[in-house]
XYZ file of C-alpha atoms in Angstrom:
705
model
C 0.002 -0.004 0.073
C 1.267 3.531 -0.602
C 1.977 5.395 2.404
C -0.137 8.404 3.437
C 1.951 11.380 2.964
C 2.623 13.390 6.307
C 0.547 16.554 6.566
C 2.457 19.789 5.743
C 3.444 21.765 8.886
C 0.948 24.538 9.877
C 2.163 27.942 9.046
C 3.539 29.553 12.259
C 1.511 32.658 13.174
C 3.306 35.772 13.852
C 1.638 36.167 17.376
C 1.772 32.544 18.446
C 3.544 31.341 21.463
C 6.838 29.252 21.061
C 6.564 25.408 21.423
C 8.622 25.490 24.596
C 9.953 28.390 26.611
C 13.358 29.790 25.483
C 15.586 32.335 27.097
C 18.554 34.469 26.169
C 19.844 34.353 22.573
C 17.773 31.731 21.322
C 14.568 33.474 22.393
C 15.722 36.740 20.528
C 16.630 34.868 17.344
C 13.255 32.994 17.565
C 11.304 36.005 18.001
C 13.324 37.890 15.202
C 12.448 35.145 12.867
C 8.628 35.293 13.303
C 8.775 39.102 12.554
C 11.059 38.193 9.373
C 8.615 35.524 8.469
C 5.661 37.803 8.916
C 7.110 40.822 6.751
C 9.580 38.965 4.382
C 8.601 35.327 3.898
C 10.818 35.168 0.940
C 13.811 36.493 2.438
C 13.814 34.256 5.574
C 16.065 31.485 4.340
C 18.649 33.913 3.127
C 18.779 35.503 6.409
C 19.415 32.442 8.546
C 22.405 32.136 10.506
C 24.431 28.839 10.790
C 22.258 27.877 13.623
C 19.073 28.110 11.610
C 17.957 31.265 13.348
C 17.675 34.855 11.939
C 20.553 36.894 12.417
C 20.200 40.039 14.739
C 20.820 42.473 11.833
C 18.117 40.872 9.908
C 15.633 40.606 12.817
C 14.132 44.147 12.042
C 11.346 43.904 9.361
C 10.835 45.787 6.313
C 7.608 47.949 6.047
C 6.229 45.983 3.062
C 7.226 43.673 0.544
C 7.221 46.253 -2.179
C 9.881 48.452 -0.540
C 12.521 49.763 -3.090
C 15.770 47.768 -2.858
C 18.313 49.368 -0.808
C 15.819 51.515 1.225
C 16.607 51.461 4.947
C 13.896 49.404 7.000
C 11.627 51.423 9.016
C 12.234 51.564 12.955
C 9.800 49.403 14.985
C 7.174 50.915 17.042
C 8.434 52.172 20.227
C 6.745 50.412 23.482
C 6.399 52.582 26.199
C 7.367 49.842 28.760
C 10.559 49.100 26.802
C 13.864 51.405 27.607
C 14.252 54.414 25.202
C 17.050 54.315 22.989
C 19.823 56.661 24.080
C 21.960 58.285 21.512
C 24.847 60.442 22.279
C 24.892 64.134 21.954
C 27.009 66.913 22.265
C 26.848 70.054 24.564
C 28.732 72.640 25.945
C 29.028 73.409 29.460
C 27.863 76.912 30.646
C 29.631 78.960 33.000
C 33.392 80.504 33.063
C 36.242 78.551 34.232
C 38.253 79.577 37.318
C 41.904 80.368 37.096
C 43.109 76.773 37.659
C 41.330 73.980 35.559
C 38.583 72.441 37.607
C 37.360 68.911 37.291
C 33.644 68.863 38.091
C 31.721 65.743 39.124
C 28.194 65.406 37.600
C 27.256 62.074 38.694
C 28.051 60.203 35.344
C 31.341 61.240 34.182
C 34.110 63.904 35.030
C 33.648 67.240 32.991
C 36.259 69.894 32.720
C 34.711 73.108 31.928
C 34.778 74.788 29.434
C 35.095 71.836 27.143
C 32.910 70.194 24.651
C 32.043 66.525 25.632
C 29.697 63.610 24.701
C 27.578 62.363 27.296
C 24.538 60.077 27.379
C 20.941 61.847 27.640
C 17.489 60.196 28.011
C 16.102 61.633 24.934
C 14.474 58.743 22.835
C 14.443 58.478 19.240
C 11.104 59.354 17.842
C 9.622 56.793 15.499
C 8.952 57.752 11.880
C 5.317 58.437 10.857
C 3.453 55.392 9.559
C 0.053 54.945 8.611
C -2.477 53.603 11.022
C -3.453 50.979 8.809
C -0.093 49.648 8.654
C 0.540 49.580 12.384
C -2.851 47.609 12.775
C -1.456 45.019 10.640
C 1.961 44.472 12.521
C 2.147 42.014 15.169
C 2.549 44.513 17.973
C 2.851 42.077 20.810
C 5.687 40.036 19.222
C 7.864 43.422 18.312
C 7.395 44.543 21.821
C 8.626 41.228 23.338
C 11.348 41.243 20.745
C 12.318 44.687 21.629
C 12.304 43.673 25.449
C 14.359 40.456 24.909
C 16.802 42.212 22.545
C 17.514 44.946 25.033
C 18.062 42.347 27.972
C 20.215 40.369 25.829
C 22.487 43.194 24.688
C 22.768 45.477 27.789
C 21.838 43.479 30.759
C 23.845 40.006 29.868
C 27.006 40.837 28.086
C 28.661 37.755 26.416
C 31.244 36.475 28.718
C 34.116 36.761 26.047
C 33.244 40.439 25.357
C 32.404 41.655 29.103
C 34.420 39.411 31.366
C 31.099 37.981 32.643
C 31.238 34.256 33.386
C 28.058 32.966 31.706
C 26.232 29.928 33.506
C 27.077 26.692 32.007
C 24.628 23.993 31.320
C 26.025 21.757 34.042
C 26.514 22.571 37.797
C 29.372 20.128 38.342
C 30.755 20.403 41.831
C 28.333 22.746 42.963
C 25.263 20.368 43.283
C 23.028 22.874 41.721
C 21.419 22.840 38.037
C 21.449 26.269 36.538
C 20.793 25.679 32.839
C 17.850 28.248 32.808
C 19.431 30.614 35.364
C 19.225 34.258 34.402
C 21.192 36.985 36.147
C 19.564 39.923 37.660
C 18.814 43.244 35.732
C 19.944 46.502 36.532
C 16.376 47.739 35.991
C 15.666 46.207 39.667
C 18.009 49.151 40.852
C 16.878 52.582 41.361
C 18.321 55.131 39.185
C 19.849 58.425 40.292
C 17.348 61.087 39.443
C 19.254 64.178 40.759
C 23.077 65.111 41.097
C 24.036 67.890 43.309
C 26.878 69.936 42.058
C 29.201 72.236 44.178
C 28.623 75.687 43.693
C 31.348 77.348 41.471
C 31.578 80.422 43.629
C 32.223 78.164 46.846
C 34.828 76.477 45.173
C 36.566 79.695 44.003
C 36.267 81.362 47.667
C 37.911 78.070 48.895
C 40.858 78.264 46.501
C 41.286 81.977 47.437
C 41.417 81.045 51.291
C 43.918 78.265 50.799
C 46.225 80.768 48.635
C 45.927 83.480 51.255
C 46.941 80.807 53.980
C 49.902 79.811 52.130
C 51.053 83.472 51.842
C 50.458 84.321 55.247
C 52.884 81.619 56.490
C 55.461 82.203 53.751
C 54.835 79.009 51.803
C 55.868 79.861 48.160
C 53.081 77.820 46.062
C 49.869 77.929 44.305
C 46.838 76.223 43.683
C 47.372 74.708 40.318
C 44.399 72.247 39.887
C 40.948 71.741 41.340
C 39.119 68.491 41.196
C 35.454 68.119 42.422
C 34.365 64.648 43.496
C 31.133 63.392 44.921
C 31.927 64.243 48.526
C 35.282 66.097 48.670
C 37.302 68.676 46.430
C 40.837 68.354 46.096
C 43.033 71.440 45.603
C 46.367 70.529 44.405
C 49.120 73.045 45.362
C 52.370 73.107 43.291
C 55.307 74.474 45.828
C 58.293 76.275 44.382
C 61.751 74.465 44.165
C 63.481 74.174 47.522
C 59.975 74.401 49.561
C 59.491 71.477 51.949
C 56.165 69.503 51.870
C 56.262 69.702 55.644
C 55.359 73.355 55.439
C 52.198 72.449 54.167
C 51.356 69.895 56.523
C 52.467 72.022 59.373
C 49.661 74.638 58.733
C 46.965 71.948 58.391
C 44.987 73.608 61.421
C 45.223 76.936 60.067
C 44.009 75.860 56.602
C 41.162 73.952 58.200
C 40.148 76.870 60.527
C 40.369 79.344 57.424
C 38.033 77.337 55.351
C 35.768 76.583 58.346
C 35.751 72.893 57.510
C 34.870 69.978 59.613
C 38.031 68.106 58.765
C 40.762 68.212 55.772
C 43.236 65.783 54.604
C 46.388 66.553 53.140
C 48.426 64.337 51.032
C 52.092 65.363 50.914
C 52.661 64.523 48.192
C 49.940 63.107 45.979
C 51.105 59.853 44.817
C 52.396 59.990 40.990
C 52.156 63.775 41.000
C 54.585 66.602 41.973
C 51.950 68.339 44.035
C 50.317 68.574 47.532
C 46.876 67.647 47.659
C 44.331 69.347 50.075
C 41.048 67.533 50.245
C 38.114 69.688 51.651
C 34.556 68.334 52.060
C 31.897 69.600 49.655
C 29.015 71.821 50.698
C 26.702 69.795 48.510
C 27.310 65.982 48.416
C 26.159 63.842 45.847
C 25.062 60.399 46.274
C 26.557 57.637 44.330
C 23.822 55.088 43.266
C 24.762 51.132 42.368
C 22.852 51.219 39.210
C 24.601 54.167 37.709
C 27.878 52.379 38.202
C 26.401 49.077 36.930
C 25.471 50.813 33.706
C 28.948 52.225 33.209
C 31.392 50.907 30.897
C 33.941 50.257 33.578
C 31.674 47.591 35.230
C 30.400 46.160 31.779
C 33.576 45.829 30.044
C 35.672 44.764 33.063
C 37.750 41.725 32.712
C 38.216 41.130 36.222
C 37.788 37.437 37.423
C 35.717 38.411 40.291
C 34.629 42.172 39.850
C 33.536 43.943 42.966
C 32.221 47.462 42.530
C 33.476 50.002 45.302
C 32.288 53.443 44.143
C 33.640 56.598 42.614
C 37.066 58.022 43.209
C 37.600 61.842 43.711
C 37.425 62.440 40.003
C 34.213 60.737 39.617
C 35.773 57.533 38.031
C 33.950 54.159 38.817
C 36.204 52.030 40.689
C 35.874 48.120 40.134
C 38.574 45.980 42.047
C 39.202 42.102 41.381
C 38.871 40.111 44.345
C 40.673 37.244 42.733
C 43.596 39.489 42.757
C 43.129 40.896 46.253
C 42.886 37.895 47.202
C 41.229 38.525 50.538
C 39.750 41.852 51.942
C 39.637 43.256 55.243
C 36.999 45.874 55.794
C 36.777 48.089 59.354
C 35.090 51.099 60.283
C 33.045 52.560 63.155
C 29.145 52.513 63.530
C 27.661 54.583 60.814
C 30.822 54.763 58.556
C 29.308 52.771 55.651
C 30.926 49.611 56.323
C 27.518 47.555 56.219
C 26.553 49.267 52.926
C 30.012 48.522 51.528
C 29.291 44.856 52.161
C 25.964 44.946 50.634
C 27.441 46.487 47.528
C 29.999 43.768 47.426
C 27.453 40.983 47.598
C 25.402 42.564 45.103
C 28.382 42.650 42.694
C 28.476 38.961 43.056
C 25.014 38.231 42.525
C 24.774 40.410 39.361
C 27.602 38.366 37.879
C 27.564 34.918 39.091
C 25.001 32.133 38.963
C 24.924 29.546 41.952
C 26.860 27.216 39.772
C 29.820 29.384 39.575
C 29.946 30.790 42.950
C 28.951 29.553 46.553
C 28.900 31.672 49.670
C 29.490 31.070 53.379
C 27.940 33.797 55.154
C 28.765 34.520 58.840
C 26.435 37.155 60.656
C 26.774 37.086 64.530
C 24.517 40.195 64.879
C 21.738 38.428 63.094
C 20.362 41.410 61.366
C 23.117 42.495 58.771
C 22.958 39.564 56.245
C 19.487 38.124 57.122
C 18.069 39.488 53.671
C 20.238 37.064 51.955
C 19.063 34.051 53.699
C 16.983 32.707 50.631
C 19.477 33.063 47.855
C 20.605 29.817 46.018
C 24.229 30.691 46.239
C 24.524 30.022 49.927
C 26.328 26.560 50.878
C 24.953 26.523 54.380
C 22.349 28.778 56.024
C 23.512 31.859 57.398
C 25.570 31.375 60.485
C 24.401 33.382 63.387
C 25.857 31.306 66.358
C 29.511 32.309 66.965
C 30.152 28.836 68.296
C 29.559 27.581 64.848
C 31.833 29.976 63.119
C 35.061 27.513 64.084
C 33.206 24.763 62.496
C 32.516 26.511 59.227
C 36.122 27.774 58.964
C 37.236 24.128 59.762
C 35.367 22.923 56.806
C 36.735 25.589 54.697
C 40.159 24.574 55.400
C 39.291 21.110 54.699
C 37.623 22.120 51.246
C 40.700 24.007 50.371
C 43.047 20.919 50.872
C 40.597 18.674 49.025
C 40.598 20.931 46.095
C 44.303 21.059 45.845
C 44.288 17.171 45.971
C 41.598 17.146 43.407
C 43.471 19.503 41.142
C 46.548 17.646 41.618
C 44.864 14.483 39.900
C 44.320 16.582 36.652
C 47.651 18.525 36.853
C 46.136 21.841 37.364
C 47.733 24.495 39.540
C 44.648 26.852 40.132
C 41.138 26.731 39.845
C 40.912 28.604 36.527
C 43.042 26.133 35.105
C 40.985 23.372 36.441
C 37.629 24.687 35.089
C 39.256 25.387 31.729
C 40.905 22.187 31.063
C 40.000 20.013 28.145
C 37.624 16.874 28.826
C 39.259 14.133 30.417
C 39.801 11.210 28.072
C 38.594 8.882 30.946
C 37.180 9.588 34.044
C 39.434 10.443 37.043
C 38.313 9.425 40.551
C 39.340 11.370 43.654
C 40.440 9.826 46.844
C 36.925 9.035 47.793
C 36.328 7.160 44.549
C 34.057 9.910 43.061
C 34.403 11.325 39.713
C 36.260 14.398 39.313
C 33.691 17.101 37.986
C 34.770 19.081 35.046
C 34.152 22.313 36.980
C 34.432 23.646 40.712
C 32.643 26.851 41.966
C 34.183 29.731 43.426
C 33.749 29.897 47.288
C 33.713 33.218 49.237
C 33.327 33.215 53.074
C 32.067 36.487 54.202
C 32.198 37.457 58.070
C 30.193 40.454 59.032
C 31.694 41.078 62.437
C 34.917 39.576 63.575
C 34.796 40.998 66.834
C 32.189 38.927 68.042
C 33.998 35.784 67.206
C 37.261 36.551 68.390
C 35.826 37.197 71.825
C 34.791 33.628 72.400
C 37.031 30.839 73.625
C 37.517 29.646 70.105
C 39.546 32.823 69.295
C 42.805 30.582 68.663
C 41.077 28.290 66.180
C 39.331 31.083 64.256
C 42.633 32.755 63.729
C 44.451 29.719 62.812
C 41.492 28.750 60.195
C 41.613 32.342 58.873
C 45.293 32.295 58.426
C 45.412 28.924 56.809
C 42.778 29.782 54.210
C 44.216 33.412 53.658
C 47.735 31.727 52.919
C 46.515 29.017 50.539
C 43.026 29.589 49.476
C 43.650 31.906 46.373
C 44.819 29.149 43.926
C 41.980 26.785 45.046
C 39.296 29.682 44.398
C 38.631 30.418 48.079
C 38.325 33.992 49.320
C 37.860 35.842 52.498
C 35.863 39.035 53.100
C 36.019 39.913 56.831
C 34.458 42.878 58.416
C 34.572 44.628 61.929
C 33.568 47.773 63.536
C 36.084 47.172 66.302
C 39.516 47.791 64.700
C 41.569 46.909 67.757
C 44.920 44.972 67.922
C 43.151 42.006 69.889
C 40.430 41.848 67.050
C 42.831 42.349 64.137
C 45.749 40.549 65.201
C 49.004 40.933 63.395
C 48.497 37.405 61.967
C 45.234 38.196 60.426
C 46.198 41.741 59.005
C 49.238 40.272 57.566
C 47.244 37.686 55.633
C 44.501 39.999 54.464
C 46.686 42.291 51.992
C 43.724 44.238 50.573
C 42.140 46.608 52.897
C 39.223 49.148 53.039
C 38.913 51.806 55.988
C 35.965 53.854 56.790
C 35.808 56.470 59.419
C 37.357 55.427 62.643
C 37.521 57.210 66.068
C 41.267 57.585 66.552
C 44.749 57.624 64.809
C 45.559 54.264 66.428
C 42.519 52.570 64.922
C 43.541 53.716 61.404
C 47.110 52.276 61.955
C 45.570 49.220 63.083
C 43.613 48.610 59.733
C 46.032 50.271 57.260
C 49.378 50.799 59.186
C 48.852 54.368 58.370
C 46.874 57.230 59.583
C 44.148 59.026 57.627
C 40.873 57.047 58.458
C 40.193 59.050 61.332
C 39.832 62.303 58.961
C 37.091 60.750 56.780
C 33.493 62.078 56.483
C 31.697 58.862 57.127
C 28.755 57.564 55.118
C 30.564 55.785 52.670
C 33.768 57.864 52.469
C 36.692 55.067 52.344
C 40.358 54.756 51.997
C 41.083 51.735 49.775
C 44.562 50.026 50.060
C 44.842 47.281 47.091
C 47.350 44.410 47.358
C 50.858 45.531 46.861
C 50.144 49.202 46.515
C 52.264 51.672 48.298
C 49.639 54.501 48.522
C 45.808 54.644 49.357
C 42.995 55.737 47.235
C 39.994 57.892 48.502
C 36.742 56.633 47.281
C 33.059 57.298 47.890
C 31.123 53.972 48.295
C 27.978 53.407 46.410
C 24.738 53.264 48.055
C 22.182 50.336 47.744
C 18.977 50.345 49.798
C 17.172 47.473 51.478
C 14.290 47.605 48.776
C 16.622 47.026 46.106
C 18.236 44.177 47.736
C 14.946 42.677 48.445
C 14.088 42.894 44.742
C 17.317 41.106 43.558
C 17.076 38.656 46.159
C 13.311 37.701 45.262
C 14.525 37.515 41.525
C 17.215 35.060 42.137
C 15.698 32.806 44.894
C 12.468 31.540 42.555
C 14.980 30.476 40.095
C 16.809 27.654 41.742
C 16.177 25.861 44.909
C 18.766 25.943 47.658
C 21.392 22.969 48.019
C 23.253 23.021 51.403
C 25.997 21.109 52.580
C 25.396 19.389 55.783
C 29.096 19.206 56.721
C 29.877 23.024 56.724
C 28.864 23.264 60.521
C 29.081 19.659 61.552
C 30.708 19.358 64.887
C 32.566 15.933 64.339
C 34.519 17.131 61.187
C 38.375 17.233 61.847
C 40.888 19.221 60.155
C 42.822 17.325 57.870
C 46.744 17.670 57.187
C 47.782 19.644 54.242
C 48.673 18.036 50.885
C 52.013 16.151 51.234
C 51.911 15.905 54.982
C 51.983 12.465 56.321
C 51.343 13.268 59.665
C 50.430 16.982 59.872
C 49.963 19.180 63.068
C 46.441 19.589 62.559
C 45.795 15.790 62.280
C 47.630 15.263 65.364
C 45.635 18.022 67.256
C 42.471 16.512 66.055
C 43.570 12.892 67.306
C 44.417 14.350 70.563
C 40.922 15.965 70.699
C 39.113 12.841 69.922
C 41.142 10.902 72.537
C 40.272 13.510 75.051
C 36.550 13.328 74.361
C 36.394 9.457 74.559
C 38.071 9.815 78.248
C 36.212 12.966 79.455
C 32.937 13.193 77.136
C 31.971 15.793 74.711
C 32.533 18.703 76.954
C 34.292 22.103 76.814
C 37.951 22.395 77.390
C 37.273 24.122 80.795
C 35.487 21.437 82.079
C 38.538 18.680 81.559
C 40.422 17.717 84.766
C 43.677 17.684 83.052
C 45.622 16.536 86.121
C 43.985 13.107 85.868
C 44.925 12.584 82.474
C 47.686 10.023 82.697
C 48.580 10.566 79.058
C 49.064 14.258 79.149
C 52.510 15.681 79.565
C 53.198 19.406 80.204
C 55.969 21.361 81.816
C 52.951 22.692 84.043
C 51.633 19.392 84.988
C 53.294 19.285 88.426
C 51.905 22.578 89.418
C 48.299 21.650 88.358
C 45.541 21.010 90.992
C 42.244 18.905 90.724
C 39.586 20.953 88.956
C 42.053 23.274 86.985
C 40.945 24.395 83.567
C 42.733 24.381 80.441
C 43.303 28.246 80.639
C 45.187 28.010 83.968
C 47.423 25.134 82.454
C 48.053 27.425 79.251
C 48.956 30.346 81.423
C 51.521 28.124 83.500
C 53.003 26.814 80.230
C 53.631 30.349 78.853
C 55.156 31.586 82.238
C 57.394 28.499 82.561
C 58.725 28.132 78.990
C 58.838 31.841 78.038
C 59.891 33.269 81.548
C 57.380 36.248 81.216
C 54.819 37.108 83.740
C 52.509 39.953 83.243
C 48.731 40.550 83.130
C 48.876 42.308 79.614
C 51.344 39.539 78.181
C 48.847 36.649 79.442
C 45.995 38.768 77.944
C 47.564 39.026 74.502
C 48.834 35.563 74.340
C 45.812 33.731 75.368
C 43.317 36.101 73.753
C 41.305 36.769 76.923
C 40.051 40.073 78.667
C 41.916 42.135 81.040
C 39.783 40.884 84.233
C 40.217 37.418 83.325
C 44.079 37.821 82.910
C 44.339 39.628 86.243
C 42.455 36.684 87.959
C 44.787 34.375 86.619
C 47.933 36.323 87.873
C 46.208 36.482 91.347
C 45.575 32.951 91.448
C 49.044 31.995 90.319
C 50.635 34.420 92.914
C 48.371 32.542 95.671
C 50.103 29.308 94.436
C 53.592 30.774 94.776
C 54.473 30.644 90.989
C 54.870 34.118 90.678
C 55.859 37.047 92.985
C 53.566 39.927 94.213
C 53.866 43.116 92.095
C 57.117 44.884 92.670
C 57.403 48.590 93.561
C 58.387 50.931 90.841
C 56.604 49.082 88.268
C 59.022 46.497 87.820
C 58.057 42.986 86.451
C 56.991 40.155 88.702
C 59.489 37.527 89.474
C 58.882 33.939 88.460
C 59.336 31.749 91.401
C 59.669 28.238 89.640
C 62.262 27.241 87.030
C 62.531 23.721 87.343
C 59.600 23.149 85.143
C 61.607 24.396 82.017
C 64.576 22.493 83.217
C 62.718 19.068 83.284
C 61.198 19.902 79.734
C 64.611 20.459 78.328
């Protein structure tokens, strides 16, 4: 029998929905093909690309099939809901320039009056007139949908190879999350800046004249050579005559501040990279730096940073984007109300706008409970937000183990760092890790964010926290693990020397004293900041600092972004992150590392004494415990007394402040230990004249040796 021929496929209607939902590039091409088929059915085969879709240039339909050859196609009808097309235009700034050149900040780019420059405006292109009958026959819904998808594709999700934006891949190897249909947030979720305040020109000229008069009053031979107006401060650059010391300018800082009637001024003597001294004066009118304006800038869109983080605008109004991969760890400190929390939110938003959950996993530590609570629903979290300070050492311990595991996995495929691991060619045969699992083709970045370090460092686990932070900071970069640590208590007992040395990139907001600034930056200056986002940024390896006005992101904006990402992918937690029975494994290549020995010792203790705190252990009854202080311990002594005895015996130093620093405890607790040791005859009473206490025992050290 002759087979019945298959029925011809039904023609595709210009307004019909696609067979299955599509997103991104495929959806744009599909919609463009529909429009092309509707207006130019004969030209559709010639306009197909290699993948069978209409090219972007041919997605714009002609007005009619009878249009003359070579004529430009008409512009599609504009949609009120779609973003307006923004053409560049040329304008000339008004107003006369002052004697030195003034660089004025206008919220979008730096302007040097009087100059002609090109800037973006919000003037939409008016569509050409068309007959009402022609518009009635056009598939308006499809055209509007095409315009929206095309704009989303072109502006909001730039290509990875062009914009440095890691595009989500089809698999979630190593992250446990499937993100094939994941869509990055749009900048339209953020609020656009509507008003830009500019510093009054007459006020700038008056400040310049006052600075010049003050220099002449103190016989400082110099003149104001340039003025740069920023969002929050104006920098007056003073060029000195040959032979004039810069110390003459810094010596009259108080007089300059008094003559200007300024709240505070900051002097850079000299400005790094320039032959001038900078005098930074607060603006009378401050301008707000919004996050959306920064994300719409070319600096952000075209950034090729591996982990781009938006900071804000510098004193010249330029957008500042740093690379966390090069940092590779970040320390943020500042007093209450200085802008530290907003900076943390800006950092997290930068990550959410660039990475899918398969490319990035987060561990968030928030002892204050309320700072990072808004991010609890996001799918990027590898564990729920950690609020209990007692669980922080567990999370950091898991981070150390994950770092070591990644090194062992990368060694299996001969990759030196995470970027080499993720871009390696496909394995010819499955490669198994030490647990017999197939090594995935890709591992996500892991960023550990700690909002308040002080609450954690004041617990009894301070030593474990400090050790884990230092280990991750020393080796985490190549494994794709990065730390972001913030605190509003920049003291030496919180930001210890080890922590500060291993977190090379630092951001300092306004602090209360010169000493706090030196704890953060090793330099003074943060005490002279204005607050509310005014920061000093010290990159890794840089000798100087950069003054930046941080961007502002509000809670409603954050909530919109969180709602957008949380509905796309379900959360997938790793229960071992805060598991109490996780032991720290030795480093790669260590047969019997110190960490493994410590874990084994602790397990043995728990078998003998139960799962209790260290202070509950009766160490004098432990037959396997050997210590130079063992003979001086009494039944019921805590581990803290043992450690204090060991320090005094082995190091032959006995003072309240020394024990406080070595044990990481408060002054009152350290004083109680000293009084107890004095009662036992271990140390002498305080000697007159402020002399150091004498150590009355020495045989412990001799027996140990």
